[in-house]
Coordinates of N, CA and C in Angstrom, one line a residue:
M6 N 82.9 217.1 143.2 CA 83.0 215.8 143.1 C 84.2 215.3 144.0
E7 N 83.9 214.3 144.7 CA 84.9 213.7 145.8 C 85.3 212.3 145.3
K8 N 86.6 212.0 145.5 CA 87.2 210.7 145.3 C 86.9 209.7 146.4
M9 N 86.4 208.8 146.2 CA 85.9 207.6 147.3 C 87.0 206.4 147.0
H10 N 87.3 205.8 148.1 CA 88.1 204.6 148.1 C 87.5 203.5 148.8
Y11 N 87.5 202.2 148.1 CA 87.0 201.1 148.7 C 88.1 200.1 148.3
T12 N 88.1 199.1 149.3 CA 89.1 198.0 149.3 C 88.5 196.7 149.8
V13 N 89.2 195.6 149.4 CA 88.6 194.2 149.8 C 89.8 193.2 149.4
H14 N 90.0 192.5 150.7 CA 91.0 191.1 150.1 C 90.3 190.0 149.7
I15 N 90.5 189.4 148.7 CA 89.7 188.2 148.2 C 90.8 187.1 148.0
N16 N 90.2 186.0 148.4 CA 91.1 184.9 148.5 C 90.9 184.0 147.3
A17 N 91.5 184.7 146.3 CA 91.4 184.2 144.7 C 92.6 185.0 144.0
T18 N 92.9 184.4 142.9 CA 94.1 184.9 142.2 C 93.5 186.1 141.5
P19 N 94.4 187.0 141.1 CA 93.9 188.2 140.2 C 93.1 187.9 139.0
H20 N 93.6 186.8 138.4 CA 93.0 186.3 137.1 C 91.4 186.0 137.4
I21 N 91.2 185.4 138.5 CA 89.8 185.0 138.9 C 88.9 186.4 139.3
V22 N 89.6 187.2 140.0 CA 88.9 188.3 140.4 C 88.7 189.3 139.1
W23 N 89.6 189.5 138.4 CA 89.4 190.1 137.0 C 88.3 189.5 136.1
D24 N 88.2 188.3 136.0 CA 87.0 187.6 135.3 C 85.7 188.0 136.0
V25 N 85.6 187.8 137.2 CA 84.3 188.1 137.9 C 84.1 189.7 137.7
L26 N 84.9 190.6 137.6 CA 84.5 192.0 137.5 C 84.2 192.3 136.2
W27 N 84.7 191.7 135.2 CA 84.5 192.1 133.8 C 83.7 191.0 132.8
D28 N 83.4 189.9 133.3 CA 82.7 188.9 132.6 C 81.2 189.4 132.3
E29 N 80.7 189.1 131.2 CA 79.4 189.5 131.0 C 78.3 188.7 131.8
D30 N 78.7 187.6 132.4 CA 77.6 186.8 133.1 C 77.7 187.3 134.6
S31 N 79.0 187.5 135.1 CA 79.3 187.9 136.6 C 78.9 189.3 136.8
Y32 N 79.3 190.2 135.8 CA 79.2 191.8 135.9 C 77.7 192.1 136.6
P33 N 76.6 191.7 136.0 CA 75.4 191.9 136.4 C 75.1 191.4 137.8
L34 N 75.8 190.4 138.3 CA 75.5 189.9 139.7 C 76.2 190.8 140.7
W35 N 77.4 191.4 140.5 CA 78.0 192.1 141.6 C 77.7 193.6 141.3
T36 N 77.0 194.1 140.2 CA 76.6 195.3 140.0 C 75.0 195.6 140.5
A37 N 74.3 194.5 140.7 CA 72.9 194.4 141.2 C 72.7 195.3 142.3
P38 N 73.5 195.3 143.4 CA 73.2 196.4 144.4 C 73.1 197.7 144.1
F39 N 73.8 198.1 143.0 CA 73.5 199.4 142.4 C 72.3 199.7 141.7
S40 N 72.0 198.6 140.8 CA 70.7 198.7 140.1 C 70.5 197.1 139.5
E41 N 69.3 196.7 140.0 CA 69.0 195.1 139.6 C 68.8 195.2 138.1
G42 N 69.5 194.3 137.4 CA 69.4 194.1 135.9 C 70.3 194.8 135.2
S43 N 71.3 195.4 136.0 CA 72.4 196.3 135.3 C 73.2 195.4 134.4
R44 N 73.9 196.1 133.3 CA 74.7 195.5 132.4 C 75.7 196.4 131.7
A45 N 76.7 196.0 131.3 CA 77.7 196.9 130.6 C 77.8 196.2 129.0
E46 N 77.7 197.1 128.1 CA 77.8 196.8 126.8 C 79.1 197.4 126.3
T47 N 80.3 196.5 126.2 CA 81.4 196.8 125.7 C 82.3 195.7 125.5
D48 N 83.5 196.0 124.9 CA 84.6 194.9 124.7 C 85.6 195.0 125.8
W49 N 85.5 196.2 126.4 CA 86.5 196.5 127.8 C 87.9 196.8 127.3
K50 N 88.0 197.0 125.8 CA 89.5 197.3 125.3 C 89.7 198.9 125.6
K51 N 90.7 199.1 125.8 CA 91.5 200.6 126.0 C 90.9 201.4 124.7
G52 N 90.4 202.5 125.1 CA 89.8 203.4 124.0 C 88.2 203.1 123.6
S53 N 87.8 201.9 124.1 CA 86.2 201.6 123.7 C 85.3 202.5 124.6
R54 N 84.2 202.5 124.0 CA 83.1 203.0 124.8 C 82.3 202.0 125.5
V55 N 81.8 202.5 126.5 CA 80.9 201.5 127.5 C 79.6 202.1 127.8
L56 N 78.6 201.2 127.6 CA 77.1 201.8 128.0 C 76.9 201.0 129.3
F57 N 76.9 201.6 130.4 CA 76.4 200.9 131.6 C 74.9 201.3 131.6
L58 N 74.0 200.1 131.8 CA 72.7 200.3 131.5 C 72.1 199.6 132.5
N59 N 70.8 200.2 132.9 CA 69.9 199.3 133.9 C 68.9 198.6 133.2
K60 N 68.0 197.9 133.7 CA 66.8 197.2 133.1 C 65.9 198.1 132.2
N61 N 66.0 199.3 132.4 CA 65.0 200.2 131.5 C 66.0 200.9 130.4
D62 N 67.4 200.4 130.3 CA 68.2 200.7 129.1 C 68.6 202.4 129.4
E63 N 68.6 202.7 130.6 CA 69.3 204.1 131.1 C 70.5 203.8 131.8
G64 N 71.2 204.9 131.8 CA 72.5 204.8 132.7 C 73.8 205.7 132.3
M65 N 74.9 205.2 132.1 CA 76.0 206.1 131.8 C 76.7 205.7 130.7
V66 N 77.2 206.6 129.7 CA 78.1 206.5 128.7 C 79.6 206.8 129.3
A67 N 80.5 205.8 128.9 CA 81.8 206.1 129.5 C 82.8 205.4 128.3
E68 N 84.2 205.6 128.8 CA 85.2 205.2 127.8 C 86.2 204.4 128.7
I69 N 87.0 203.3 128.1 CA 87.9 202.7 128.8 C 89.3 203.6 128.6
V70 N 89.8 204.2 129.7 CA 91.0 205.0 129.6 C 92.2 204.1 129.7
D71 N 92.1 203.0 130.3 CA 93.3 202.1 130.4 C 92.8 200.7 130.8
N72 N 93.4 199.7 130.3 CA 93.3 198.3 130.6 C 94.3 197.5 130.7
I73 N 94.9 197.0 131.8 CA 96.0 196.3 132.0 C 95.4 195.0 132.7
P74 N 95.2 194.0 131.7 CA 94.6 192.7 132.2 C 95.1 192.2 133.6
E75 N 94.2 191.9 134.6 CA 94.4 191.3 135.7 C 95.2 192.3 136.9
K76 N 95.4 193.6 136.2 CA 95.9 194.6 137.2 C 95.2 195.7 137.3
F77 N 94.8 196.3 136.2 CA 94.1 197.8 136.2 C 93.2 197.9 135.2
M78 N 92.1 198.5 135.6 CA 91.1 199.2 134.7 C 90.7 200.6 135.1
S79 N 90.7 201.6 134.1 CA 90.4 202.9 134.4 C 89.2 203.3 133.5
I80 N 88.2 204.0 134.0 CA 86.9 204.2 133.3 C 86.6 205.7 133.4
R81 N 86.4 206.4 132.4 CA 85.9 207.8 132.5 C 84.6 208.0 132.0
H82 N 83.6 208.5 132.9 CA 82.3 208.8 132.4 C 82.3 210.1 131.3
L83 N 81.3 209.8 130.4 CA 81.2 210.7 129.4 C 80.0 211.6 129.3
G84 N 78.9 210.8 130.0 CA 77.6 211.4 130.0 C 76.5 210.2 130.4
M85 N 75.2 210.7 130.1 CA 74.3 209.6 130.6 C 73.3 209.3 129.4
I86 N 72.6 208.2 129.5 CA 71.6 207.8 128.7 C 70.3 208.0 129.4
L87 N 69.6 208.9 129.0 CA 68.1 209.2 129.5 C 67.0 209.0 128.6
N88 N 66.0 208.4 128.8 CA 65.0 208.2 127.9 C 65.4 207.7 126.5
G89 N 66.5 206.9 126.6 CA 67.2 206.3 125.3 C 67.9 207.1 124.5
Q90 N 68.3 208.3 125.1 CA 69.3 209.3 124.4 C 70.4 209.6 125.1
E91 N 71.7 209.5 124.4 CA 72.8 210.0 125.2 C 72.7 211.5 125.5
T92 N 73.3 212.0 126.5 CA 73.3 213.4 126.9 C 74.4 213.7 127.8
V93 N 75.0 214.9 127.4 CA 76.0 215.5 128.3 C 75.6 216.8 128.9
T94 N 74.4 217.2 128.3 CA 73.9 218.6 128.6 C 72.9 218.6 129.7
D95 N 72.2 217.5 130.0 CA 71.4 217.5 131.2 C 72.0 217.6 132.2
E96 N 71.3 218.5 133.3 CA 72.0 218.9 134.6 C 72.6 217.7 135.2
K97 N 71.7 216.5 135.3 CA 72.3 215.3 136.0 C 73.6 214.7 135.3
A98 N 73.6 214.7 134.0 CA 74.7 214.3 133.2 C 76.0 215.1 133.3
K99 N 75.8 216.5 133.5 CA 77.0 217.3 133.7 C 77.8 217.1 134.9
D100 N 77.0 216.7 136.0 CA 77.7 216.5 137.3 C 78.7 215.1 137.1
W101 N 78.3 214.3 136.3 CA 79.2 213.0 135.9 C 80.2 213.1 134.9
V102 N 80.3 214.2 134.0 CA 81.2 214.2 133.0 C 82.6 214.3 133.5
G103 N 83.3 213.1 133.1 CA 84.7 213.3 133.6 C 85.0 212.5 134.7
A104 N 84.0 212.0 135.5 CA 84.3 211.2 136.7 C 85.0 209.9 136.3
M105 N 85.8 209.5 137.2 CA 86.6 208.4 137.0 C 86.3 207.3 138.0
E106 N 86.5 206.0 137.4 CA 86.5 204.8 138.2 C 87.8 204.1 138.0
N107 N 88.4 203.7 138.8 CA 89.8 203.0 138.9 C 89.6 201.7 139.6
Y108 N 90.0 200.6 139.1 CA 90.1 199.3 139.7 C 91.4 198.7 139.8
E109 N 92.1 198.4 140.7 CA 93.4 198.0 141.0 C 93.5 196.7 141.5
L110 N 94.1 195.6 141.0 CA 94.4 194.3 141.5 C 95.7 194.1 141.9
K111 N 96.0 193.7 143.2 CA 97.4 193.4 143.5 C 97.4 192.1 144.3
E112 N 98.3 191.2 144.0 CA 98.6 190.0 144.6 C 98.9 190.5 146.1
E113 N 98.3 189.7 147.1 CA 98.6 190.0 148.4 C 98.3 188.7 149.4
D114 N 99.1 188.3 150.1 CA 98.8 187.2 151.0 C 98.2 186.1 150.5
G115 N 98.6 185.6 149.4 CA 98.0 184.4 148.8 C 96.7 184.7 148.0
G116 N 96.2 185.9 147.8 CA 95.0 186.3 147.3 C 95.3 187.6 146.6
T117 N 94.0 188.4 146.4 CA 94.1 189.4 145.7 C 93.7 190.7 146.5
R118 N 94.2 191.9 146.6 CA 93.7 193.1 147.1 C 93.0 194.1 146.1
L119 N 91.8 194.2 146.1 CA 91.1 194.9 145.1 C 91.0 196.4 145.7
N120 N 91.3 197.3 145.1 CA 91.3 198.6 145.4 C 90.5 199.5 144.4
I121 N 89.7 200.2 144.9 CA 88.8 200.8 144.0 C 88.6 202.3 144.3
S122 N 88.8 203.2 143.3 CA 88.7 204.7 143.5 C 87.7 205.0 142.5
V123 N 86.7 206.1 143.1 CA 85.6 206.5 142.2 C 85.3 207.8 142.5
D124 N 85.0 208.5 141.5 CA 84.5 210.0 141.9 C 83.2 210.0 141.9
I125 N 82.6 210.6 143.0 CA 81.1 210.7 143.2 C 80.6 212.0 143.7
T126 N 79.7 212.3 143.2 CA 78.9 213.6 143.5 C 78.3 213.6 144.9
D127 N 78.2 214.7 145.3 CA 77.7 214.8 146.7 C 76.2 214.3 146.9
E128 N 75.4 214.4 145.9 CA 74.0 213.9 145.9 C 74.3 212.5 146.2
Y129 N 75.1 211.6 145.6 CA 75.0 210.2 145.8 C 76.1 209.6 146.8
K130 N 76.8 210.5 147.4 CA 77.8 210.0 148.3 C 77.1 209.0 149.5
D131 N 76.2 209.4 150.1 CA 75.6 208.3 151.1 C 75.1 207.1 150.5
Y132 N 74.5 207.2 149.2 CA 74.1 206.1 148.7 C 75.3 205.1 148.3
F133 N 76.4 205.6 147.6 CA 77.5 204.8 147.2 C 78.2 204.2 148.4
E134 N 78.3 204.9 149.7 CA 79.0 204.5 150.9 C 78.2 203.3 151.3
K135 N 76.8 203.1 151.0 CA 76.1 201.9 151.5 C 76.3 200.8 150.5
V136 N 76.3 201.1 149.2 CA 76.1 200.3 148.2 C 77.4 199.6 147.7
W137 N 78.6 200.4 147.7 CA 79.8 199.8 147.1 C 80.2 198.6 148.1
P138 N 80.2 198.7 149.4 CA 80.6 197.5 150.2 C 79.7 196.2 149.9
Q139 N 78.5 196.5 149.7 CA 77.6 195.3 149.2 C 78.0 194.8 147.9
A140 N 78.5 195.6 146.9 CA 78.9 195.1 145.7 C 80.3 194.3 145.9
L141 N 81.1 195.0 146.8 CA 82.4 194.1 146.9 C 82.2 192.9 147.7
A142 N 81.2 192.8 148.5 CA 81.0 191.5 149.1 C 80.6 190.5 148.0
V143 N 79.9 190.9 147.0 CA 79.5 190.0 145.9 C 80.6 189.6 145.1
V144 N 81.6 190.5 144.6 CA 82.7 190.2 144.0 C 83.5 189.2 144.7
K145 N 83.7 189.4 146.1 CA 84.4 188.6 146.9 C 83.8 187.1 147.0
S146 N 82.5 187.1 147.1 CA 82.0 185.9 147.2 C 82.0 184.9 145.8
L147 N 81.7 185.7 144.8 CA 81.9 185.1 143.4 C 83.2 184.5 143.3
S148 N 84.2 185.4 143.5 CA 85.6 185.0 143.4 C 86.2 183.9 144.2
E149 N 85.6 183.8 145.5 CA 86.0 182.7 146.2 C 85.3 181.4 146.2
E150 N 84.3 181.4 145.1 CA 83.4 180.0 145.1 C 84.2 178.9 144.5

């Protein structure tokens, strides 16, 4: 697994960017480049489980490792949901167990610098290199509206 880094400067406060990232109405909008109809089922509190699901109710199971509102969110992947069942033993799921996603927001130049680091498997590296910038463009657009 390789740690990839993505960053974008957004002309909005950390409060606004944070809301765009984690609000149940905007989350599906900025994650649509990854999977149309995606959603997250969670309360985003530290220690909580997260179900990252697509329109077919398949996806990832994760946990919130840390949540410092308007500053930092850390998520650890625990497994996958395939055919309606949680699994950590499926070969695809094994590749993602323990993968981390970190979102850091810093006030910068009258706006917010959003830094994201994600663990990515070799199989999905090219895909994420293409899709993460698209998703960040949506976060920027929604935040600057």
